[in-house]
Amino acid sequence: MVGFLDWFGRDIISVLDFGREDFEVLFTEALNMEKYAKSRLDVLGDKVLALAFFEPSTRTRLSFETAMLRLGGSVIGFSGTEATSMAKGENLADTIRMLDAYANAIVIRHSLEGAAKFAAGIAESPVINAGDGSQNHPTQAMLDLYTIWREFKVIDGLSIGILGDLRYARVVNSLVQALSYYRVRLHLISPELLRPRQELVEFMESRGMKYDWTNDPYNVINDLDVLYVVRIQRERFPDPMEYERIRGAYKVNLKLIERGKPNLVILHPLPRIDEVDFTVDNTPQARYFKQAGFGVPLRMALLRLVLGGGS
Ligand code: NCD
């Protein structure tokens, strides 16, 4: 029987460490947490969460922090290493050892692929991956699935388009992996240069996922229930000239969504740069700010499941 106990004390490194039943437990708990997302549920009063953000973040860091505070817990941590001993040359392993000594769980974001897994190998406390390079961002994918589930009440049977930087966006990697537990139709949409990496293609093949790829959203827009958009991951481009060539290569605007189903849902992990026109924000299809808002109850549920705090 899958339940609270299956999450307790676990690291969250990749969505592939979890399964569909785990997600069901998480979503049920997140729905329950929505009641407390603007108030307080004092269940983690004796716990401290460490936030180790080596890369920029707004939503992920602040929603984890808010979630922990709403649960009555406390938060320590840093954003950027300027004010930490890493600026003196301390290594990642020693920094993690210290956070492990101080806190009950560690949330880490780092530009290096595998950094969270490395940290989990060192720390005894649970480690939560808040993004490692262009590899994984499991809690974002859980939030994305939760939003889809909240919007449609199901995930099976939906037609989902993912538009943007399919090559470097870790959110795409984790989302596609998470969707492999469901029977969905995937339409991947990107400029040729930003096609998904071979590993992801091989993953979809190995899981027998139904997917296709196009460089033109107009080819598939009328089939979509969900259009998930990601920005071009400028900081991951090995060559800035390559970014200059591709910037502004795609845009979601009113003209595009008018061709879609009336109940199309547009999601985006944010930050948005210029790939979704501001005029789209006022349409009923735009749900990305609502999606970001679900970050608090979803992460409250995650923290409660991983750190305990009753059922
Ligand atoms: C994403 C990330 O950091 O990978 N942001 C987020 O966590 N909401 C997506 C992005 O930066 O484009």
Coordinates of C-alpha atoms and ligand atoms in Angstrom, one line a residue:
M1 CA 0.0 0.0 0.0
V2 CA 1.5 3.3 -1.1
G3 CA 1.1 6.2 1.2
F4 CA 2.9 8.7 3.5
L5 CA 5.5 6.1 4.6
D6 CA 6.7 5.6 1.1
W7 CA 7.9 9.2 0.9
F8 CA 9.3 9.6 4.4
G9 CA 13.0 10.3 4.5
R10 CA 13.5 10.0 0.8
D11 CA 15.7 12.0 -1.5
I12 CA 14.0 13.6 -4.4
I13 CA 16.6 13.6 -7.2
S14 CA 14.6 12.5 -10.3
V15 CA 10.9 11.8 -11.0
L16 CA 12.0 8.4 -12.1
D17 CA 12.7 7.5 -8.5
F18 CA 8.9 7.7 -8.0
G19 CA 5.9 6.2 -9.6
R20 CA 2.3 7.0 -10.5
E21 CA 1.0 5.9 -7.1
D22 CA 3.5 8.1 -5.4
F23 CA 2.2 11.0 -7.4
E24 CA -1.4 10.2 -6.5
V25 CA -0.4 10.4 -2.8
L26 CA 1.4 13.7 -3.4
F27 CA -1.5 15.2 -5.3
T28 CA -4.1 14.3 -2.7
E29 CA -1.9 15.8 0.0
A30 CA -1.3 18.9 -2.1
L31 CA -5.0 19.4 -2.6
N32 CA -5.4 19.1 1.2
M33 CA -2.5 21.6 1.7
E34 CA -4.3 24.2 -0.5
K35 CA -6.4 25.0 2.5
Y36 CA -3.4 26.0 4.5
A37 CA -1.3 27.7 1.7
K38 CA -2.2 31.1 3.0
S39 CA -2.5 30.3 6.7
R40 CA -0.6 27.8 8.9
L41 CA -0.6 24.2 9.7
D42 CA 1.9 23.6 12.6
V43 CA 3.3 20.2 11.9
L44 CA 7.0 20.8 11.3
G45 CA 7.7 23.1 14.2
D46 CA 10.8 21.1 15.2
K47 CA 12.3 20.9 11.7
V48 CA 14.8 23.1 9.8
L49 CA 15.0 23.2 6.0
A50 CA 18.3 24.2 4.4
L51 CA 18.1 26.0 1.0
A52 CA 21.4 25.8 -0.9
F53 CA 20.8 27.8 -4.1
F54 CA 24.0 28.0 -6.2
E55 CA 21.9 29.2 -9.2
P56 CA 19.3 32.0 -9.5
S57 CA 15.8 31.2 -8.5
T58 CA 12.6 33.1 -7.6
R59 CA 9.7 30.7 -7.5
T60 CA 11.4 27.5 -6.5
R61 CA 13.3 28.9 -3.6
L62 CA 10.6 31.2 -2.3
S63 CA 7.9 28.6 -2.6
F64 CA 10.0 26.1 -0.7
E65 CA 10.6 28.7 1.9
T66 CA 7.0 29.7 2.1
A67 CA 5.9 26.1 2.3
M68 CA 8.2 25.4 5.2
L69 CA 7.1 28.5 7.1
R70 CA 3.4 27.7 6.5
L71 CA 4.1 24.3 8.0
G72 CA 5.5 25.9 11.1
G73 CA 9.1 25.0 10.3
S74 CA 12.2 27.1 9.9
V75 CA 14.5 27.8 7.0
I76 CA 18.3 28.5 6.7
G77 CA 20.4 28.8 3.6
F78 CA 21.9 31.0 0.9
S79 CA 21.4 32.1 -2.7
G80 CA 24.7 32.4 -4.5
T81 CA 28.0 31.6 -2.8
E82 CA 29.4 35.1 -2.3
A83 CA 28.6 35.2 1.4
T84 CA 29.5 31.6 2.2
S85 CA 32.8 29.9 2.8
M86 CA 32.7 28.6 -0.8
A87 CA 34.0 32.1 -1.7
K88 CA 37.1 31.1 0.4
G89 CA 37.5 27.9 -1.6
E90 CA 35.4 25.4 0.5
N91 CA 34.2 22.5 -1.7
L92 CA 30.6 21.4 -2.3
A93 CA 31.0 18.2 -0.2
D94 CA 32.1 20.1 2.9
T95 CA 29.3 22.6 2.5
I96 CA 26.7 19.9 2.2
R97 CA 28.2 18.1 5.3
M98 CA 27.6 21.3 7.3
L99 CA 24.0 21.8 6.0
D100 CA 23.4 18.2 6.9
A101 CA 24.5 18.8 10.4
Y102 CA 22.3 21.8 10.9
A103 CA 19.1 20.9 9.0
N104 CA 16.6 18.1 8.6
A105 CA 16.5 18.3 4.8
I106 CA 18.4 20.1 2.1
V107 CA 17.0 21.7 -1.1
I108 CA 19.8 22.2 -3.6
R109 CA 20.0 24.0 -7.0
H110 CA 23.3 23.8 -8.9
S111 CA 24.5 24.4 -12.4
L112 CA 26.3 21.0 -12.4
E113 CA 24.4 18.0 -13.7
G114 CA 24.4 15.4 -10.9
A115 CA 25.1 17.9 -8.1
A116 CA 21.9 16.9 -6.1
K117 CA 22.8 13.2 -6.5
F118 CA 26.3 13.9 -5.3
A119 CA 24.9 15.8 -2.3
A120 CA 22.5 13.0 -1.5
G121 CA 25.4 10.6 -1.4
I122 CA 27.0 12.8 1.3
A123 CA 24.0 13.9 3.4
E124 CA 22.1 11.7 5.7
S125 CA 19.1 14.1 5.6
P126 CA 16.8 13.9 2.6
V127 CA 18.1 16.0 -0.4
I128 CA 15.7 17.6 -2.7
N129 CA 16.9 18.5 -6.2
A130 CA 15.7 22.0 -7.2
G131 CA 17.4 21.8 -10.5
D132 CA 20.8 20.4 -11.6
G133 CA 22.1 21.9 -14.8
S134 CA 20.1 20.9 -17.7
Q135 CA 19.3 17.5 -16.3
N136 CA 16.5 17.3 -13.7
H137 CA 14.0 19.5 -11.9
P138 CA 11.7 16.9 -10.3
T139 CA 9.6 19.1 -8.1
Q140 CA 8.8 21.4 -11.0
A141 CA 7.6 18.4 -13.0
M142 CA 5.4 17.3 -10.0
L143 CA 4.0 20.8 -9.9
D144 CA 3.3 20.7 -13.6
L145 CA 1.5 17.4 -13.4
Y146 CA -0.4 18.6 -10.3
T147 CA -1.6 21.7 -12.3
I148 CA -2.7 19.5 -15.2
W149 CA -4.5 17.2 -12.8
R150 CA -6.2 20.2 -11.1
E151 CA -7.3 21.6 -14.5
F152 CA -8.5 18.4 -16.1
K153 CA -9.0 16.0 -13.2
V154 CA -7.2 13.4 -15.3
I155 CA -3.9 13.2 -17.1
D156 CA -4.4 10.0 -19.1
G157 CA -5.8 10.7 -22.6
L158 CA -4.6 14.3 -22.8
S159 CA -2.7 15.8 -25.8
I160 CA 0.2 17.8 -24.5
G161 CA 2.4 20.1 -26.5
I162 CA 5.8 21.2 -25.2
L163 CA 7.2 24.2 -27.0
G164 CA 10.6 25.8 -26.7
D165 CA 14.1 24.8 -25.7
L166 CA 13.7 21.1 -25.6
R167 CA 17.5 20.7 -25.7
Y168 CA 18.6 22.4 -22.5
A169 CA 15.5 22.9 -20.4
R170 CA 15.7 20.6 -17.4
V171 CA 12.0 21.1 -16.8
V172 CA 11.3 19.5 -20.1
N173 CA 13.4 16.5 -19.3
S174 CA 11.7 15.9 -15.9
L175 CA 8.2 16.6 -17.3
V176 CA 8.5 14.1 -20.2
Q177 CA 9.8 11.6 -17.7
A178 CA 6.9 12.2 -15.4
L179 CA 4.4 12.0 -18.2
S180 CA 5.8 8.6 -19.1
Y181 CA 3.7 7.2 -16.3
Y182 CA 0.5 8.3 -18.1
R183 CA -1.1 7.6 -21.4
V184 CA -0.7 10.9 -23.1
R185 CA 0.0 12.1 -26.7
L186 CA 3.1 14.3 -26.8
H187 CA 3.7 16.9 -29.4
L188 CA 7.2 18.3 -29.1
I189 CA 7.7 21.7 -30.8
S190 CA 11.0 23.5 -31.2
P191 CA 13.3 25.2 -33.6
E192 CA 15.6 22.6 -35.2
L193 CA 18.6 23.7 -33.1
L194 CA 16.6 23.1 -29.9
R195 CA 15.4 19.6 -30.6
P196 CA 15.4 17.2 -27.6
R197 CA 18.7 15.5 -26.8
Q198 CA 19.3 11.9 -27.9
E199 CA 18.9 10.6 -24.3
L200 CA 15.4 12.0 -24.1
V201 CA 14.4 10.6 -27.5
E202 CA 15.8 7.2 -26.4
F203 CA 13.9 7.5 -23.1
M204 CA 10.6 8.2 -24.9
E205 CA 11.2 5.2 -27.3
S206 CA 12.1 2.9 -24.4
R207 CA 8.9 3.8 -22.6
G208 CA 6.8 3.4 -25.8
M209 CA 5.5 7.0 -25.5
K210 CA 3.4 8.4 -28.3
Y211 CA 5.2 11.5 -29.5
D212 CA 6.0 13.6 -32.6
W213 CA 8.1 16.6 -33.3
T214 CA 7.5 19.7 -35.4
N215 CA 9.1 23.1 -35.7
D216 CA 5.8 24.9 -36.2
P217 CA 3.2 25.1 -33.4
Y218 CA 0.5 25.9 -36.0
N219 CA 0.8 22.2 -37.2
V220 CA -0.5 20.9 -33.9
I221 CA -2.2 23.7 -31.9
N222 CA -5.7 22.5 -32.7
D223 CA -5.0 19.0 -31.2
L224 CA -3.7 20.3 -27.9
D225 CA -5.3 20.2 -24.4
V226 CA -2.2 21.6 -22.8
L227 CA 0.5 23.9 -24.3
Y228 CA 3.6 23.9 -22.1
V229 CA 6.0 26.7 -23.0
V230 CA 9.7 27.1 -21.9
R231 CA 12.1 29.9 -22.5
I232 CA 15.4 29.5 -24.3
Q233 CA 17.9 28.6 -21.6
R234 CA 20.4 31.2 -22.5
E235 CA 22.8 30.4 -19.7
R236 CA 23.2 26.8 -20.9
F237 CA 24.4 27.6 -24.4
P238 CA 28.0 26.7 -24.9
D239 CA 28.3 29.5 -27.5
P240 CA 26.7 32.9 -27.0
M241 CA 26.5 33.4 -30.8
E242 CA 24.4 30.3 -31.1
Y243 CA 21.9 31.9 -28.6
E244 CA 21.9 35.1 -30.6
R245 CA 21.0 33.2 -33.7
I246 CA 18.0 31.4 -32.1
R247 CA 16.6 34.1 -29.7
G248 CA 13.0 35.1 -30.4
A249 CA 12.6 32.0 -32.6
Y250 CA 9.1 31.2 -31.2
K251 CA 6.3 33.1 -29.7
V252 CA 2.9 32.2 -28.3
N253 CA 0.5 35.0 -29.2
L254 CA -3.3 35.5 -29.6
K255 CA -3.2 34.5 -33.2
L256 CA -1.8 31.1 -32.2
I257 CA -4.2 30.4 -29.4
E258 CA -7.2 31.4 -31.4
R259 CA -6.5 28.3 -33.5
G260 CA -6.5 26.1 -30.4
K261 CA -9.3 24.4 -28.6
P262 CA -11.4 26.8 -26.5
N263 CA -10.4 24.9 -23.3
L264 CA -6.7 24.9 -24.1
V265 CA -4.5 25.4 -21.0
I266 CA -1.2 27.2 -21.4
L267 CA 1.4 26.5 -18.8
H268 CA 5.0 27.8 -18.3
P269 CA 7.4 27.1 -15.5
L270 CA 8.5 30.7 -15.6
P271 CA 10.5 32.9 -15.9
R272 CA 9.0 34.1 -19.2
I273 CA 11.2 36.3 -21.3
D274 CA 9.5 37.0 -24.6
E275 CA 8.2 33.6 -25.7
V276 CA 4.7 34.3 -24.4
D277 CA 3.2 37.6 -25.5
F278 CA 2.0 39.7 -22.6
T279 CA -1.5 39.9 -24.3
V280 CA -1.9 36.2 -23.7
D281 CA -1.8 36.8 -19.9
N282 CA -5.4 38.1 -19.9
T283 CA -6.9 35.1 -21.8
P284 CA -8.7 32.3 -19.9
Q285 CA -6.2 29.9 -21.5
A286 CA -3.2 31.4 -19.5
R287 CA -2.7 29.4 -16.3
Y288 CA 1.0 29.9 -15.7
F289 CA 0.6 32.2 -12.7
K290 CA -2.0 29.9 -11.2
Q291 CA 0.5 27.1 -11.8
A292 CA 3.3 29.0 -10.0
G293 CA 0.8 29.6 -7.1
F294 CA 0.3 25.8 -6.8
G295 CA 4.0 25.7 -6.0
V296 CA 3.3 26.4 -2.3
P297 CA 0.7 23.7 -1.6
L298 CA 2.6 21.2 -3.7
R299 CA 5.9 21.8 -1.9
M300 CA 4.0 21.8 1.5
A301 CA 2.8 18.4 0.6
L302 CA 6.3 17.3 -0.4
L303 CA 7.9 18.6 2.8
R304 CA 5.3 17.0 4.9
L305 CA 5.6 13.7 3.2
V306 CA 9.4 13.7 3.3
L307 CA 9.8 15.1 6.8
G308 CA 6.9 13.5 8.5
G309 CA 4.4 15.6 10.3
G310 CA 1.4 13.3 10.5
S311 CA -1.4 12.4 8.1
Ligands
NCD1 C1 12.9 26.6 -14.4 C2 14.3 26.2 -14.0 O1 14.9 26.8 -13.1 O2 14.7 25.2 -14.6 N1 12.4 27.6 -13.5 C3 11.7 27.2 -12.4 O3 12.2 26.5 -11.5 N2 10.4 27.7 -12.3 C4 12.7 27.0 -15.8 C5 13.6 28.0 -16.4 O4 14.5 28.6 -15.7 O5 13.4 28.3 -17.6

